[in-house]
Backbone as a ProteinNet text record, in pm:
[ID]
protein_1_A
[PRIMARY]
XXXXXXXXXXXXXXXXXXXXXXXXXXXXXXXXXXXXXXXXXXXXXXXXXXXXXXXXXXXXXXXXXXXXXXXXXXXXXXXXXXXXXXXXXXXXXXXXXXXXXXXXXXXXXXXXXXXXXXXXXXXXXXXXXXXXXXXXXXXXXXXXXXXXXXXXXXXXXXXXXXXXXX
[TERTIARY]
16887.4	16937.7	16894.1	16771.1	16721.2	16813	16868	16957.4	17080.3	17120.5	17236.6	17200.8	17071	17028.2	16957.6	16890	16801	16871.5	16998	17069	17075.6	17068.7	17069.2	16946	16841.6	16715	16683.6	16779.3	16754.4	16701.5	16746.5	16701.5	16569.5	16518.2	16397.9	16299.6	16222.7	16135.5	16034.4	15982.6	15885.3	15956.1	16072.8	16150.9	16187.6	16213.4	16246.1	16128.3	16006.5	15886.7	15878.3	15904.2	15896.4	16001.9	16124.3	16233.9	16206.7	16150.6	16119	16009.8	15908.1	15800.6	15854.9	15940	15997.9	16074.9	16154.8	16233.6	16145	16046	15956.3	15886.3	15846.9	15772.3	15857.7	15986.6	16074.1	16046.4	16009.2	15982.1	16112.9	16145.7	16273.5	16263.7	16374.4	16387	16469.9	16417.4	16490.3	16567.2	16663.3	16748.4	16669.3	16552.1	16469	16368.9	16401.8	16323.3	16185.1	16170	16041.8	16051.6	15937.2	15928.4	15859.3	15916.4	15862.1	15848.8	15745.3	15724.5	15753.9	15874.8	15917.7	15933.7	15858.3	15863.8	15735.5	15653.8	15529.1	15553.8	15525.1	15546.4	15440	15485.1	15396.6	15402.7	15293.6	15295.9	15325.6	15395.3	15425	15297.7	15188.9	15063.6	15012.7	15036	14990.7	15072.3	15202.5	15287.9	15247.2	15227.8	15189.2	15056.4	14960.9	14829.5	14841	14922.5	14940	14997.1	15078.7	15142.5	15077.5	14977.3	14907.5	15005.7	15082.1	15181.2	15168.9	15246	15246.8	15332.9	15286	15358.4	15494.5	15509.7	15637.7	15748.8	15712.6	15813.1	15859.3	15769.7	15808	15911.6	15886.7	15980.1	16114.7	16113.7	16237.1	16315.1	16242.7	16306.7	16374.2	16305.8	16363.6	16490.2	16485.4	16602.8	16718.5	16688.8	16792.2	16854.1	16769.8	16818.3	16914.2	16880.7	16965.3	17096.6	17100	17221.8	17321.8	17273.6	17361.6	17401.5	17530.3	17572.9	17528.9	17539.9	17502.9	17353.2	17271.5	17126.5	17092.6	17154	17130.2	17156.7	17268.1	17307.4	17199.4	17137.2	17033.4	16901.2	16853.6	16717.9	16699.7	16806.7	16792	16795.8	16824.1	16832.8	16727.1	16630.1	16525.3	16433.5	16381.1	16285.1	16173.7	16049.9	15940.9	15946.6	15894.1	15892	15760.6	15716.5	15592	15617.1	15520.6	15526.8	15405.4	15429	15321.3	15255.5	15278.2	15225.6	15074.9	14998.2	14853	14793.6	14874.7	14822.3	14875.4	14982.9	15046.3	14952	14870.3	14781.5	14676.7	14644.5	14544.4	14597.6	14728.4	14787.6	14855.5	14821.1	14869	15002.4	15057.2	15182.9	15159.7	15266.4	15263.3	15315.4	15255.8	15299.5	15313.6	15436.2	15457.5	15527.2	15485.4	15545.5	15604.9	15729.7	15800	15835.2	15797.2	15839.3	15957.3	16075.6	16193.5	16209.3	16288	16329.8	16411.6	16409.3	16486.6	16633.5	16683	16824.2	16870.9	16779.6	16818	16899.1	16998.3	17087.6	17069.3	17065.9	17062.8	16925.2	16819.1	16683.5	16655.4	16685.2	16658	16731.3	16856	16934.5	16874.1	16835	16778	16645.6	16560.2	16428.1	16442.1	16526	16545.4	16598.8	16687.6	16742	16632.5	16547.3	16437.7	16340.5	16310.8	16219.2	16282.9	16411.1	16481.8	16486.6	16501.9	16503.2	16374	16265.8	16136.2	16115.8	16216.4	16207.7	16112.5	16098.3	16009	16093.6	16062.8	16135	16078.8	16166.7	16127.3	16116.1	16002.6	15974.7	16014.6	15993	16023.6	16051.7	16142	16169.9	16171.1	16097.8	16099.2	16133.6	16249.6	16293.1	16283.6	16194.3	16173	16283.7	16318.9	16420.2	16358.8	16412.2	16355	16358.8	16441.1	16445.5	16332	16273.8	16159.7	16027.5	16029.6	15908.2	15925.5	15849.2	15865.2	15847.3	15756.5	15734.8	15784.7	15912	15970.2	15949.4	15919.4	15897	15978	15984.1	16045.1	15931.6	15902.6	15795.8	15858	15816.2	15869.7	15753.4	15766.6	15666.2	15727.7	15654.4	15705.1	15617.1	15672.2	15599.9	15472.4	15462.6	15341.3	15325.1	15206.4	15186.5	15280.6	15316.7	15407.5	15326.3	15371.3	15299	15306.7	15205.6	15194.4	15313.9	15370.1	15484.6	15605.5	15619.1	15729.1	15704.9	15580.4	15547.2	15588.9	15558.2	15597.2	15748.8	15821.4	15968.3	16020.5	15964.2	16009.3	15981.7	15868.1	15832	15924.9	15994.3	16086	16228.7	16255.3	16390.1	16426.8	16552.3	16600.6	16589.6	16532.8	16518.1	16383.5	16298.8	16165.8	16067.7	16005.9	15910	15768.1	15730.5	15593.1	15590.8	15499.2	15480	15332.8	15307.1	15171.2	15165.4	15053.3	15032.2	14924.4	14947.2	14846.8	14795.5
28253.8	28203.9	28058.3	28027.8	27892.5	27788.7	27820.6	27728.3	27691.7	27778.9	27752.4	27672.2	27661.6	27593.7	27460.7	27447.9	27333.1	27198.6	27191.6	27062.8	26999.1	27081	27026.3	26939.8	26962	26893.4	26788.3	26757.8	26665.6	26529.5	26482.2	26351.4	26358.5	26479.8	26501.1	26592.1	26540	26625.5	26709	26654.7	26731.1	26842.7	26813.5	26918.3	27028.2	26987.6	27085.7	27180.7	27127.6	27211.9	27311.8	27264.6	27350.1	27459.7	27420.7	27517.8	27623.7	27581.3	27674.8	27772.7	27722.7	27809.7	27912.1	27868.3	27960.7	28072.3	28034	28132.2	28228	28173.3	28254	28364	28332.2	28428.2	28499.4	28473.3	28540.1	28497.3	28369.9	28318.2	28268.1	28323.6	28297.8	28177	28105.3	27998.6	28055.9	28046.7	28101.5	27992	28032.7	27937.9	27846.8	27891.3	27809.7	27722.9	27695	27602.1	27656.1	27785.5	27843.5	27900	27908.9	27974.5	28107.2	28213.9	28346.3	28430.7	28510.4	28614.6	28744	28797.4	28908.2	28852.8	28909.9	28855.7	28779.8	28748.2	28674.8	28526.4	28442.5	28298.7	28239.7	28154.8	28082.4	27935	27880.5	27740.8	27641.9	27533.8	27428.6	27379	27371.5	27319.2	27405.1	27535.7	27624.7	27603.4	27584	27554.8	27419.4	27321.1	27187.1	27189.8	27264.1	27272.2	27338.2	27442.6	27512.6	27420.3	27324.1	27232.7	27094.3	27075.2	26946.7	26834	26858.2	26761	26746.6	26655.2	26632.8	26739.3	26791.6	26897.7	26851.3	26721.4	26669.9	26687.9	26685.4	26706.6	26852.4	26942.1	27083.5	27096.6	27032.5	27037.5	26976.5	26863.3	26799.7	26891.4	26964	27056.9	27170	27223.9	27331.2	27280.7	27160.7	27103.6	27088.7	27041.9	27025.1	27159.9	27259.5	27393.3	27445.7	27424.9	27475.1	27397.3	27272.5	27190.7	27218.6	27260.8	27283.7	27431.8	27461.8	27602	27693	27646.7	27730	27761.5	27662.7	27684.1	27773.6	27746	27825.7	27974.3	28002	28140.4	28213.8	28145.3	28205.8	28215.1	28102.1	28095.6	28168.9	28187.9	28263.8	28414.4	28453.2	28596.4	28644.8	28562.2	28604.2	28708	28795.6	28896.6	28907.1	28916.3	28939.8	29085.1	29112.1	29249.4	29277.4	29400.4	29438.5	29445.7	29399.3	29406.9	29490.5	29606.3	29701.2	29682.7	29570.4	29546.4	29572.2	29519.6	29531	29647.1	29717.5	29830.8	29964.8	29963.3	30087.2	30184.4	30134.6	30225.9	30289.5	30223.6	30277.6	30395.3	30413.7	30527.7	30623.6	30610	30704.1	30669.4	30553.3	30513.6	30451.5	30444.3	30370.8	30230.6	30133.3	29994.6	29929.7	29890.9	29818.1	29686.1	29585.3	29453.6	29414.5	29375.2	29340.6	29192.7	29124.5	28985.7	28989.1	28958.3	28962.9	28834.9	28844.9	28724.8	28642.1	28510.5	28427.7	28468	28482.7	28516.9	28647.3	28738.6	28869.8	28943.6	29014	29085.5	29235.6	29307.8	29453.5	29516.2	29438.1	29492.7	29602.1	29575.7	29674.7	29805.9	29797.4	29918.6	29997.4	29926.2	29993.7	30060.7	29988.8	30041.7	30158.2	30142.3	30249.1	30376.3	30361.2	30478.2	30552.2	30477.2	30539.7	30611.6	30551	30613.5	30741.1	30734.7	30851.6	30965.8	30933	31035.5	31116.9	31056	31125.1	31197.1	31191.7	31260.8	31193.7	31063.9	30989.2	30906.4	30917	30839.1	30697.7	30604.7	30466.2	30448.1	30392.1	30371.4	30230.3	30133	29993.7	29914.8	29818.6	29724.5	29585.2	29494.1	29354.3	29269.9	29206.5	29117	28975.1	28896.4	28760.3	28668	28575	28474.4	28372.3	28357.2	28261.6	28116.9	28088.6	27953.3	27929.4	28036.7	28024.7	28045.7	28130.4	28165.6	28128.5	28030.8	27987.7	28101.4	28191.4	28307.7	28432.4	28435.9	28546.1	28679.7	28781.1	28914.7	29018.9	29136	29252.8	29352.6	29385.4	29480.7	29609.9	29720.7	29852.1	29941.3	29996.7	30088.4	30228.4	30321	30457.8	30555.4	30673.8	30771.4	30823.2	30806	30844.7	30751.1	30742.6	30652.2	30683.1	30579.4	30589.4	30635.6	30740.1	30785.7	30682.5	30682.7	30587.5	30585.4	30703.6	30705.2	30632.8	30639.7	30569.7	30418.2	30377.2	30234.3	30181	30257.9	30217.1	30204.1	30300.6	30294.7	30171.5	30145.5	30032	29899	29891.1	29765.1	29733.8	29834.5	29815	29782.1	29785.8	29757.6	29611.4	29589.6	29454.1	29374.4	29256.5	29169.5	29177.6	29273.4	29286.4	29205.9	29107.4	29021.8	29081.7	29128.6	29176.7	29276.2	29375	29471.9	29473.5	29473.2	29486.3	29607.2	29676.9	29794.2	29758.8	29797.5	29772.2	29904
9555.3	9681	9703.3	9665.2	9686.3	9621.7	9506	9437.3	9518.6	9609.4	9694.1	9819.2	9848.3	9970.9	9948.2	9836.8	9819.1	9823.8	9787.7	9786	9925	10029.8	10165.1	10191.6	10116	10138.4	10031	9945.8	9834.6	9879.4	9993.6	10042.5	10118.3	10137	10216.8	10142.5	10049.2	9967.6	10047.4	10157.3	10236.1	10312.7	10365.3	10432.6	10332.4	10209.6	10105.2	10084.3	10084.3	10070.4	10184.7	10304.9	10424.1	10416	10386.1	10378.6	10272.5	10160.9	10052.2	10096.7	10165.3	10214.7	10314.1	10406.1	10504.1	10434	10335.6	10262	10183.9	10115.9	10032.8	10112.8	10235.4	10316.8	10421.8	10422.5	10518.7	10661.6	10679.6	10813.5	10874.5	10988.3	11053.6	11146.1	11158.9	11257.6	11371.2	11492.8	11607.7	11680	11760.6	11833.2	11926.5	11967.3	12057.2	11980.3	11851.2	11767.9	11730.4	11725.7	11687.5	11545.9	11480.5	11350.4	11376.4	11323	11351.4	11226	11227	11127	11201.8	11183.3	11268.4	11408.7	11505	11640.6	11677.3	11576.9	11598.9	11570	11668.2	11650.1	11558	11466.9	11376.2	11417.7	11470.7	11516.8	11404.6	11439.9	11343	11275.4	11352.3	11297.1	11181.5	11187.8	11080.2	10953	10968.2	10852.5	10794	10880.6	10836.4	10761.5	10814.1	10749.3	10611.7	10601	10472.9	10365.7	10407	10311.9	10310.4	10394.5	10406.8	10440.9	10547.9	10594.2	10745.8	10803.5	10947.7	11016.2	11127.4	11199	11249.6	11272.9	11322	11218.8	11091.8	10986.3	10988.6	11024.5	11036.9	11148.1	11260.8	11373.9	11334.7	11263.8	11218.5	11123.5	11040.1	10946	11020.9	11120.4	11202.9	11271.6	11327.2	11394.4	11295.3	11176.4	11074.1	11036.6	11016.6	10980.7	11087.2	11213.3	11321.8	11335.7	11287	11296.4	11184.5	11068.5	10953.2	10951.3	10974.3	10987	10871.4	10747.9	10633.7	10634.4	10669.3	10676.4	10795	10907.8	11028.9	11001.9	10934.9	10905.6	10825.8	10731.2	10647.9	10723	10772.5	10827	10960.7	11037	11162.5	11138.1	11016.2	10984.9	10886	10854.7	10760.7	10824.7	10741.7	10784.9	10681.9	10727	10631.5	10585.7	10470.4	10422.4	10351.3	10359	10292.2	10141.2	10066.1	9920	9879.2	9820.6	9792.3	9656.1	9591.6	9457.5	9446.6	9539	9528.3	9607.4	9684.7	9761.8	9713.3	9636.1	9591.2	9524.1	9434	9360	9450.3	9561.2	9653.4	9734	9732.8	9803	9705.2	9577	9475.9	9412.6	9442.1	9382.4	9244.4	9167.4	9042.2	9067.6	9002.8	9021	8884.3	8851.3	8726.4	8758.4	8686.4	8702.1	8568	8571	8447.9	8451.1	8345.7	8329.2	8233.2	8284.5	8197.6	8116.4	8012.3	7939.4	8038.4	8025.8	8119	8123.2	8242.4	8268.6	8205	8179.2	8125.9	8232.4	8187.6	8279.1	8262.1	8374	8370.7	8354	8365.1	8347.5	8449.5	8575.8	8680.2	8651.6	8614.8	8586.6	8470.6	8364.8	8247.9	8282.3	8352.3	8387.4	8484.8	8586.4	8685	8619.4	8523.1	8452.6	8376.4	8306.7	8230.7	8324.2	8438.3	8535.1	8591.4	8624.3	8678.2	8577	8448.6	8343.6	8341.9	8385.3	8390.5	8523.3	8611.5	8740.9	8839.3	8827.9	8916.6	9012.2	9142	9242.2	9254.1	9278.7	9304	9454.7	9497.5	9639.1	9683.2	9596.5	9630.2	9503.3	9514.9	9406.6	9467.6	9404.4	9446.9	9325.5	9330.8	9223.9	9277.9	9221.6	9269.5	9221	9304.8	9273.4	9178.7	9057.4	8961.9	9010.8	9110.3	9164.9	9265	9317.5	9408.9	9337.7	9236.9	9163.6	9017.1	8968.6	8829	8727.9	8753.4	8665.6	8737.9	8771.1	8846.7	8775.7	8854.2	8799.3	8876.2	8818.5	8879.8	8899.9	9024.4	9054	9103.1	9041.9	9078.4	9119.7	9240.4	9294.2	9287.7	9226.2	9210.8	9287.3	9315.9	9396.9	9330.7	9198.7	9126.2	9007.2	8951.1	8837.4	8720.8	8650.3	8535	8413.2	8344.7	8224.9	8111.6	8027.6	7917.3	7824.7	7795.1	7703.6	7763.3	7895.1	7960.5	7959.2	7974.8	7966.7	7828.8	7725	7588.9	7575.9	7632.3	7628.1	7700.5	7817.4	7898	7827.1	7761.1	7694.2	7576.6	7526.1	7413.5	7457.1	7586.5	7634.9	7610.7	7577.3	7556.3	7685.9	7675.4	7791.8	7859.6	7818.1	7876.6	7792.2	7855.4	7784.5	7790.2	7911.1	7931.1	8045.6	8037	8145	8182.3	8313.3	8365.6	8455.9	8452.7	8537.1	8639.8	8764	8869.8	8923.1
[MASK]
++++++++++++++++++++++++++++++++++++++++++++++++++++++++++++++++++++++++++++++++++++++++++++++++++++++++++++++++++++++++++++++++++++++++++++++++++++++++++++++++++++++

């Protein structure tokens, strides 16, 4: 998705950083010029401090987002979401992270099919956007830990570069 939005910020490298951070964390821009995580307001100063920039640039970025219809449509509808990668195992779930070959197609379908064949339900899937995350991964949380033989099968699938278990 970032690849479809970043060109709006080409002339403004600092605004581009801000816009990317908002997208990465699902921070919404509201019609009243606020940045929100769900319904919790995030002050401009906190965003500015995280990026080591002036808070006024954050405000200018929000104003720009609200003026450009395509940006407004995206940023006013963002929602944060829980990612269970580091907590799944503490509640008995299985957590596998797959690093795919660049631009591999169908990895999720192949992996999900293999997991389903073993009668294991998938609780959550997070596929990172390679344009936002340089080392984009596919994280799959299952209702129970993945057995070793299935890990071996998954690691042999075409397009799978590396698998990590959490």
